[in-house]
PDB file of C-alpha atoms in Angstrom:
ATOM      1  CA  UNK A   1      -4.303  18.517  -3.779  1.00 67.00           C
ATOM      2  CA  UNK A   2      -0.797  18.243  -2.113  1.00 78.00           C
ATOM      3  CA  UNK A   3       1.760  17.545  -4.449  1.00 82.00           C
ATOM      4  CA  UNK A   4       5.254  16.243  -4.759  1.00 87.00           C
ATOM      5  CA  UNK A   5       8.738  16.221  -6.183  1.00 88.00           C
ATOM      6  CA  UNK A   6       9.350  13.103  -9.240  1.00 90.00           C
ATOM      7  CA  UNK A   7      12.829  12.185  -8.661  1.00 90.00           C
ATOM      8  CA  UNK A   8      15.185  10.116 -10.635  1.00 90.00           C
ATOM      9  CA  UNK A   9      17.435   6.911  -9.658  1.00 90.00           C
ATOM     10  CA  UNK A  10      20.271   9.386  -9.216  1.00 91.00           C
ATOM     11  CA  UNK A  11      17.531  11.738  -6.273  1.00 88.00           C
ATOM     12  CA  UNK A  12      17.659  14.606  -8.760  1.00 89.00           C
ATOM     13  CA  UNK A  13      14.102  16.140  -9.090  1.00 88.00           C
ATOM     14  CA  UNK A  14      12.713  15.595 -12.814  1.00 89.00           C
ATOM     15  CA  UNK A  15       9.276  16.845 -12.077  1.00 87.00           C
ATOM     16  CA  UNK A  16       6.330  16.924  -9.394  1.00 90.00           C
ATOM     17  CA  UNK A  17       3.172  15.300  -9.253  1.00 90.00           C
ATOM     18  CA  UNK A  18      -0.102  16.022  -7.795  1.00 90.00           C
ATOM     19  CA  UNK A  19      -1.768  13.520  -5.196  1.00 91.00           C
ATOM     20  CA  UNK A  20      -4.981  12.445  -5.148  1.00 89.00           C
ATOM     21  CA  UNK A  21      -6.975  13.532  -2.343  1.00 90.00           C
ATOM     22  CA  UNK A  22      -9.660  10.626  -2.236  1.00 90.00           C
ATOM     23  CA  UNK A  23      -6.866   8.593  -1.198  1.00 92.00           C
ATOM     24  CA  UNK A  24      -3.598  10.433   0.333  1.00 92.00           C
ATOM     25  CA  UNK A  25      -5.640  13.383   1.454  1.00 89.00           C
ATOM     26  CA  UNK A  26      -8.157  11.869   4.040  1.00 92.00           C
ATOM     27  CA  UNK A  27      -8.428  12.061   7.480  1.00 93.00           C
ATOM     28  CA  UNK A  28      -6.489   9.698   9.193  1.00 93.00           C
ATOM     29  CA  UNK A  29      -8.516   6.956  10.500  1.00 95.00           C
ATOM     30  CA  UNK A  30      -6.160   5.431  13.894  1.00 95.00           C
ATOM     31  CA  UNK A  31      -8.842   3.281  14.891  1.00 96.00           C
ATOM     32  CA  UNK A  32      -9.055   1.703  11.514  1.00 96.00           C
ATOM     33  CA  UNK A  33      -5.222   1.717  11.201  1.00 96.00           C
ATOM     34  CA  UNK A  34      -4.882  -0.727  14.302  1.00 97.00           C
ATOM     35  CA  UNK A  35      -7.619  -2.715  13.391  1.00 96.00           C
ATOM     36  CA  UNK A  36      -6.086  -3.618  10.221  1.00 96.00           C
ATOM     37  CA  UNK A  37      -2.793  -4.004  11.752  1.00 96.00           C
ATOM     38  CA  UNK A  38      -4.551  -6.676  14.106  1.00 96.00           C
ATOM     39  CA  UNK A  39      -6.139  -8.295  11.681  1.00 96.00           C
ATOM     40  CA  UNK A  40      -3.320  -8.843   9.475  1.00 95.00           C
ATOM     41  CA  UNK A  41      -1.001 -10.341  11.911  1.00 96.00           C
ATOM     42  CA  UNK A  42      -3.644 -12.634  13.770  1.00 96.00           C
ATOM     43  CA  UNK A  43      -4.292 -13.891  10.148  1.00 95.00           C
ATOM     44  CA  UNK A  44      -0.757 -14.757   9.715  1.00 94.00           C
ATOM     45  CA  UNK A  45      -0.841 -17.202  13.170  1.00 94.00           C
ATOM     46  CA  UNK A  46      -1.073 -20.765  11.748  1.00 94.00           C
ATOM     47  CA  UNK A  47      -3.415 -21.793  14.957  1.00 93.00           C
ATOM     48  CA  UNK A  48      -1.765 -25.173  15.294  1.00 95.00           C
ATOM     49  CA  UNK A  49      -0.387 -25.497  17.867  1.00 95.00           C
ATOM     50  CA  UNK A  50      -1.669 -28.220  20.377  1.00 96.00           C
ATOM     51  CA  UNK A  51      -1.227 -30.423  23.419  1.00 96.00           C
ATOM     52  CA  UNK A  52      -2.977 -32.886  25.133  1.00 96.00           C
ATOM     53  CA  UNK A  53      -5.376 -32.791  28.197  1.00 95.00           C
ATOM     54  CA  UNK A  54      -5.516 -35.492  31.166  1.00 94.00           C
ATOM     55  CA  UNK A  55      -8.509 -36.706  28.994  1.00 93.00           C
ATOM     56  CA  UNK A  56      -5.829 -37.548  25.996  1.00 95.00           C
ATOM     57  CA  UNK A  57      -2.489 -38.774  27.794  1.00 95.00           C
ATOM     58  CA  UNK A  58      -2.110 -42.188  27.327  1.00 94.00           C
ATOM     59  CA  UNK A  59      -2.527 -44.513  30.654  1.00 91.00           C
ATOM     60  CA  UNK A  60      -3.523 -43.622  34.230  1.00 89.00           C
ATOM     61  CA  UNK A  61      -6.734 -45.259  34.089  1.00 90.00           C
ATOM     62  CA  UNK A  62      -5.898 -46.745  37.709  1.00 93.00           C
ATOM     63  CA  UNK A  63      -6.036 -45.129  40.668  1.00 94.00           C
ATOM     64  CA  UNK A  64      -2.451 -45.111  42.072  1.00 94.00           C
ATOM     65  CA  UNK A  65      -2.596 -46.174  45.363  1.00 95.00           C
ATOM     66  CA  UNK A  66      -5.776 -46.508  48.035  1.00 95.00           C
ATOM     67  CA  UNK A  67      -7.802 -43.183  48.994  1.00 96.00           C
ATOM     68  CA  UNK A  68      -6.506 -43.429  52.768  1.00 95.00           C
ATOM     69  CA  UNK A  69      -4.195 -44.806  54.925  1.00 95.00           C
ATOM     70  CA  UNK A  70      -0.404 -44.552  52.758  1.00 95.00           C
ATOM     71  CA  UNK A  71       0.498 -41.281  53.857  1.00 95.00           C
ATOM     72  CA  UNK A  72       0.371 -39.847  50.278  1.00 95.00           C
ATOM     73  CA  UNK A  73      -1.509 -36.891  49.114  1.00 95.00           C
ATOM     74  CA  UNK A  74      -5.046 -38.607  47.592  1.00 95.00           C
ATOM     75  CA  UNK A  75      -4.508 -39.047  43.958  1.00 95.00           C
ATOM     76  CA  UNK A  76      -6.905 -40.486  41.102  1.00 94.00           C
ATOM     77  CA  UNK A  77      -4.605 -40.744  38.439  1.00 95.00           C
ATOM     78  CA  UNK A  78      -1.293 -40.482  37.056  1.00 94.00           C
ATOM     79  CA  UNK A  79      -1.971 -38.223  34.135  1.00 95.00           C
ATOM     80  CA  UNK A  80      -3.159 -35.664  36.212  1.00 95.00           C
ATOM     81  CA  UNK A  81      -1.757 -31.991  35.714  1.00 96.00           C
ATOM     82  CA  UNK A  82       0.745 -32.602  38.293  1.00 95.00           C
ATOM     83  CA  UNK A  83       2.291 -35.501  37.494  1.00 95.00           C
ATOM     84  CA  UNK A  84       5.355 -35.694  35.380  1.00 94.00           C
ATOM     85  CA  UNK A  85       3.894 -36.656  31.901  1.00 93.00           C
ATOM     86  CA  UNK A  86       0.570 -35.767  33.239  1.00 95.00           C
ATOM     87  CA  UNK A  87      -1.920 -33.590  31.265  1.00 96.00           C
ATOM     88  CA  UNK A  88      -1.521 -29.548  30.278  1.00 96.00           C
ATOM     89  CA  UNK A  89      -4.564 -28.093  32.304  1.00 96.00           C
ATOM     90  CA  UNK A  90      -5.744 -25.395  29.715  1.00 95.00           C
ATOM     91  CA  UNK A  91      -4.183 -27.316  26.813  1.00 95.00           C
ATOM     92  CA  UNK A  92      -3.894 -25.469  23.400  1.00 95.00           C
ATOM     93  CA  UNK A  93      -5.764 -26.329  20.385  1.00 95.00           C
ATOM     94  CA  UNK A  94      -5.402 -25.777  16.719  1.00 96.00           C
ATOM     95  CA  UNK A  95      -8.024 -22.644  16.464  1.00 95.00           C
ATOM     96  CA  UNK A  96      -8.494 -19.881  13.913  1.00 95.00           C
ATOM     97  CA  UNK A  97      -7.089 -16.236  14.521  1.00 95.00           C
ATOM     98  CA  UNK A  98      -8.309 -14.787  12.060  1.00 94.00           C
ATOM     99  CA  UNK A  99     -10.301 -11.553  11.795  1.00 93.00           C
ATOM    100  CA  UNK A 100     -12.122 -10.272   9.392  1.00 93.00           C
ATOM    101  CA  UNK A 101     -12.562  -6.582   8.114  1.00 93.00           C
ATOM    102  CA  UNK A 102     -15.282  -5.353   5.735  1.00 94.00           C
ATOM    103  CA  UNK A 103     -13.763  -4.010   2.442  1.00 93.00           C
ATOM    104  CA  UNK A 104     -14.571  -0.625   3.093  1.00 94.00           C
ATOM    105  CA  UNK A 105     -12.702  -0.715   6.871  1.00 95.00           C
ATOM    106  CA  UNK A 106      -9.734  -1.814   5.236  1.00 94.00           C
ATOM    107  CA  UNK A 107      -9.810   0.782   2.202  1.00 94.00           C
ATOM    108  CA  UNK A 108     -10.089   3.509   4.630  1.00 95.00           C
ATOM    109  CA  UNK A 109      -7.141   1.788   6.494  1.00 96.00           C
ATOM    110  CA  UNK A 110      -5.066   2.017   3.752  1.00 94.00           C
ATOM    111  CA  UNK A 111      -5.975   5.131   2.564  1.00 95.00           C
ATOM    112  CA  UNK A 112      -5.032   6.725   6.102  1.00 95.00           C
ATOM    113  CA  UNK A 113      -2.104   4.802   5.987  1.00 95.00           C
ATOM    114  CA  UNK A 114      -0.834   6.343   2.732  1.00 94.00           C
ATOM    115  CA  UNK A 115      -2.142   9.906   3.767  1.00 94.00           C
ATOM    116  CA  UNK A 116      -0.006   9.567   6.855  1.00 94.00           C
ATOM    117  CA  UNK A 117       3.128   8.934   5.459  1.00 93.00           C
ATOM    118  CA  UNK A 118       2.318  12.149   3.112  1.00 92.00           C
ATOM    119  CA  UNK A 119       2.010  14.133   6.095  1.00 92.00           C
ATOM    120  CA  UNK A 120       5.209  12.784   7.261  1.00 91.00           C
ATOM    121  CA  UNK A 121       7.109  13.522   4.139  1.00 91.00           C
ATOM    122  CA  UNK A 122       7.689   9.777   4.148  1.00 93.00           C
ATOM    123  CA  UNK A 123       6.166   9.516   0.414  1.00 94.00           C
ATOM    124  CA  UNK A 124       8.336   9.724  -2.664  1.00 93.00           C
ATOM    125  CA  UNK A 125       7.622   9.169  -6.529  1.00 93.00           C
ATOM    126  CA  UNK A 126      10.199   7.914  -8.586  1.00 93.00           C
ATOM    127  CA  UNK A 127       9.936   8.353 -12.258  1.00 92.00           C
ATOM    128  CA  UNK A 128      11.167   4.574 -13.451  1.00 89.00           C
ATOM    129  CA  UNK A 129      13.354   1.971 -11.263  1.00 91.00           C
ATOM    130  CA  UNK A 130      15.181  -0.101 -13.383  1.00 90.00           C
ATOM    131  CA  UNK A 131      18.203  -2.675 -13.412  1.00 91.00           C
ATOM    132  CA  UNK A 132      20.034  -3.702 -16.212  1.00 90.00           C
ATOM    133  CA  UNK A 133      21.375  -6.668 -13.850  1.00 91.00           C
ATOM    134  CA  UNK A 134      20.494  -8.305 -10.523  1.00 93.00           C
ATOM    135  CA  UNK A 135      23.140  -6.125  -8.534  1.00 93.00           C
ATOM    136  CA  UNK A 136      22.464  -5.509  -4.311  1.00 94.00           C
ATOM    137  CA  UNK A 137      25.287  -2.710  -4.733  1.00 94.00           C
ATOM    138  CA  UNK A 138      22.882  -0.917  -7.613  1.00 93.00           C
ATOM    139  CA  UNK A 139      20.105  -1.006  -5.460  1.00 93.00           C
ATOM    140  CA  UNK A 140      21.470   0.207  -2.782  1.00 94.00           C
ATOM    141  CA  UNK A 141      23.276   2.647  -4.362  1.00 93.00           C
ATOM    142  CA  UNK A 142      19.744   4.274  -5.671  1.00 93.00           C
ATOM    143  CA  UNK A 143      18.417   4.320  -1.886  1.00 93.00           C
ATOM    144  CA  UNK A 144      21.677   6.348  -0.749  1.00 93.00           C
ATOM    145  CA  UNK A 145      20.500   8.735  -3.749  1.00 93.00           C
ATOM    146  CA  UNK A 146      16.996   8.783  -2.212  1.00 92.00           C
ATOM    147  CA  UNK A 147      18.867   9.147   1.175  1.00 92.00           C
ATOM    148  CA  UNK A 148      16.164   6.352   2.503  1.00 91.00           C
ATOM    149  CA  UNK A 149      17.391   3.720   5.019  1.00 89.00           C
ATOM    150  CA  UNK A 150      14.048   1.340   5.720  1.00 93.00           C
ATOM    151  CA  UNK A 151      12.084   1.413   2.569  1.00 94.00           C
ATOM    152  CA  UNK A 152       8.383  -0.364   1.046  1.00 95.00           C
ATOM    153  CA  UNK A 153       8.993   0.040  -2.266  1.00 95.00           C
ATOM    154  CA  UNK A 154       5.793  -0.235  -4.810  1.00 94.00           C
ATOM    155  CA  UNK A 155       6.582  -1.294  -8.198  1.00 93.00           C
ATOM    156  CA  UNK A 156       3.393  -1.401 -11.458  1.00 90.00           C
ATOM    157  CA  UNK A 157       4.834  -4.182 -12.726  1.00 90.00           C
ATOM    158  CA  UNK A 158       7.043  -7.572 -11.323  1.00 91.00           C
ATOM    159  CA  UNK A 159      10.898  -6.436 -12.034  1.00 90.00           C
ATOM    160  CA  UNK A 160      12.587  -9.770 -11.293  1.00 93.00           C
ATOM    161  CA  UNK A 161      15.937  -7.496 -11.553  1.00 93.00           C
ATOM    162  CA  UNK A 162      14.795  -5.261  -8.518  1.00 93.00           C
ATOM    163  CA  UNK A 163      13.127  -7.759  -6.512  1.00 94.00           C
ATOM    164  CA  UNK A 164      16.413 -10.007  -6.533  1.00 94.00           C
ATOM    165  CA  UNK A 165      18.440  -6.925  -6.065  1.00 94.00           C
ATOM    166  CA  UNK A 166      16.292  -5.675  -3.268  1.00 93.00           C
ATOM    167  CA  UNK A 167      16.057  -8.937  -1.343  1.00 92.00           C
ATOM    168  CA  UNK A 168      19.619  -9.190   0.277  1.00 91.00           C
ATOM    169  CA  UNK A 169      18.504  -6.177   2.182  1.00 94.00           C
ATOM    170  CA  UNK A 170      17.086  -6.147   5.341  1.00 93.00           C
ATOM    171  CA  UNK A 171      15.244  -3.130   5.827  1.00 93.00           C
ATOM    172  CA  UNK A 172      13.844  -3.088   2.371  1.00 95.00           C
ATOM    173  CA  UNK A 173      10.899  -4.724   1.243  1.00 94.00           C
ATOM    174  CA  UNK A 174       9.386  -5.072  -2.742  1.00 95.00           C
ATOM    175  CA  UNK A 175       5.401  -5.343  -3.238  1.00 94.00           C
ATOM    176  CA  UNK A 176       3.337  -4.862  -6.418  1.00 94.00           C
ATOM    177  CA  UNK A 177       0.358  -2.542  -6.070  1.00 92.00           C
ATOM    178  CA  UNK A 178      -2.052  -5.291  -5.450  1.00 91.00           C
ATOM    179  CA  UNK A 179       0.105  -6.708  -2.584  1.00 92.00           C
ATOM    180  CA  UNK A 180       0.353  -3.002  -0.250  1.00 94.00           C
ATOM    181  CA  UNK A 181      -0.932  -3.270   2.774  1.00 94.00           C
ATOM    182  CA  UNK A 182      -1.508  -1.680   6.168  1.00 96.00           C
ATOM    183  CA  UNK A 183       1.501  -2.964   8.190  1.00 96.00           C
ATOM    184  CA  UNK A 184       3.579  -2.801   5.672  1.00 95.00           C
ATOM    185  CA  UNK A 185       3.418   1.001   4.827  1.00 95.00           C
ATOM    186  CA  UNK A 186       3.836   1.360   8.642  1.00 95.00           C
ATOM    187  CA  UNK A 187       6.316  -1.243   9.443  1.00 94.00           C
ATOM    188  CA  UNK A 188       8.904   0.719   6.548  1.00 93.00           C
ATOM    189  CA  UNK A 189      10.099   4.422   7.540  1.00 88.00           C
ATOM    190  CA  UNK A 190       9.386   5.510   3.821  1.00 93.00           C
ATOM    191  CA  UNK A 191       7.344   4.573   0.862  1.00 95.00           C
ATOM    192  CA  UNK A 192       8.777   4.679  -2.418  1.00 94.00           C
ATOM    193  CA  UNK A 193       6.932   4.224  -5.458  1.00 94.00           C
ATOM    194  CA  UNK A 194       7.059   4.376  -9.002  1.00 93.00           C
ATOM    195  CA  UNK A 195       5.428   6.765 -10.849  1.00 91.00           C
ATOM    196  CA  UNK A 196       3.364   3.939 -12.947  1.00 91.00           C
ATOM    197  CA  UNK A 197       2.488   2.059  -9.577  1.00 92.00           C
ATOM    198  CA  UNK A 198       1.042   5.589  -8.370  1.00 92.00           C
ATOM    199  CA  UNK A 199      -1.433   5.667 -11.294  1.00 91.00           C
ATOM    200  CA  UNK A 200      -2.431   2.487 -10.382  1.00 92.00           C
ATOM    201  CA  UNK A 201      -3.160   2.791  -6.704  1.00 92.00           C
ATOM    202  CA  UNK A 202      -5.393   6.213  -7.535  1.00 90.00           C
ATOM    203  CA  UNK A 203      -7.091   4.841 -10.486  1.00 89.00           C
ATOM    204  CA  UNK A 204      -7.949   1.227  -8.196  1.00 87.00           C
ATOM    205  CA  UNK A 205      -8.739   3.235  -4.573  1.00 84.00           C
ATOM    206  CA  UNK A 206     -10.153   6.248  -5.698  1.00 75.00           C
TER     207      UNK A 206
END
């Protein structure tokens, strides 16, 4: 089991924990990794957009002008692709993006997700995070301790104190342990979690 240090708010080291293997000790899975990475952003596309084909444009229903004899290029309607106003040839149309992922793809996703950021030294325990006010300035003044810039940070429990701290900062992103996912734990350099959200996440994954 690898194990690491428990630090405080103020980056001292209170204590060290050990990891769970079943879920920050497994092979990394790339393959997996992307897939879920896919997945989650093609779910996020609305598939709305849309435009209309010659079929849909209002008017053109008569031919413009005779099939010989003006001089003009032959033409059969004014809603054709190349008029102004005309149809979009491949027109889009509200469509579904999403893709699907059997649970056990995407717990082996996340699971390699979380073992790679252990590898990376990317993964630190806290042993509490809490704000006696909503204060950007406290927050950030605990991430200096940590001496982390772009941070997921995984709370037990909803901290409305942190969350509104937290949120006036860019590069830093909140989640409860039933919200991580995939992209996430990729998208921030570090992961920092509580020592009661890493109970949870071994007791629900392992």
């Amino acid at each position: 089991m690898a194990s690491v240090s428990v630090l405080n708010m103020e980056g001292a080291q209170v204590g060290t924990v050990e990891l769970n293997d079943a879920i920050f000790g497994v092979e990394v899975n790339e393959h997996l990794v992307h897939m879920a990475v896919v997945a989650q952003l093609a779910n996020n596309r609305q598939g709305t957009q849309s435009a209309k084909t010659r079929a849909e444009v209002r008017g053109g229903g008569r031919k413009p002008w005779r099939q010989k004899g003006t001089g003009h290029a032959r033409q059969g309607s004014i809603r054709a692709p190349q008029w102004t106003g005309g149809g979009v040839v491949f027109a889009p149309k509200p469509r579904d993006y999403s893709i699907r992922l059997n649970k056990k793809e995407k717990r082996i996703a996340l699971k390699s997700a979380l073992t790679s950021r252990v590898n990376e030294n990317k993964f630190i325990v806290l042993d509490e995070l809490k704000l006696d006010e909503i204060k950007t300035k406290k927050f950030q003044a605990v991430l200096n301790n940590l001496k982390v810039e772009k941070a997921l940070v995984v709370m037990n429990e909803k901290d409305e104190n942190v969350i509104l701290s937290a949120r006036n900062i860019p590069s830093v992103k909140t989640a409860l342990t039933n919200t991580i996912n995939v992209y996430d734990i990729l998208k921030y350099d570090t992961v920092v979690v509580t020592k009661d959200a890493l109970a949870t996440i071994e007791e629900v994954y392992a």
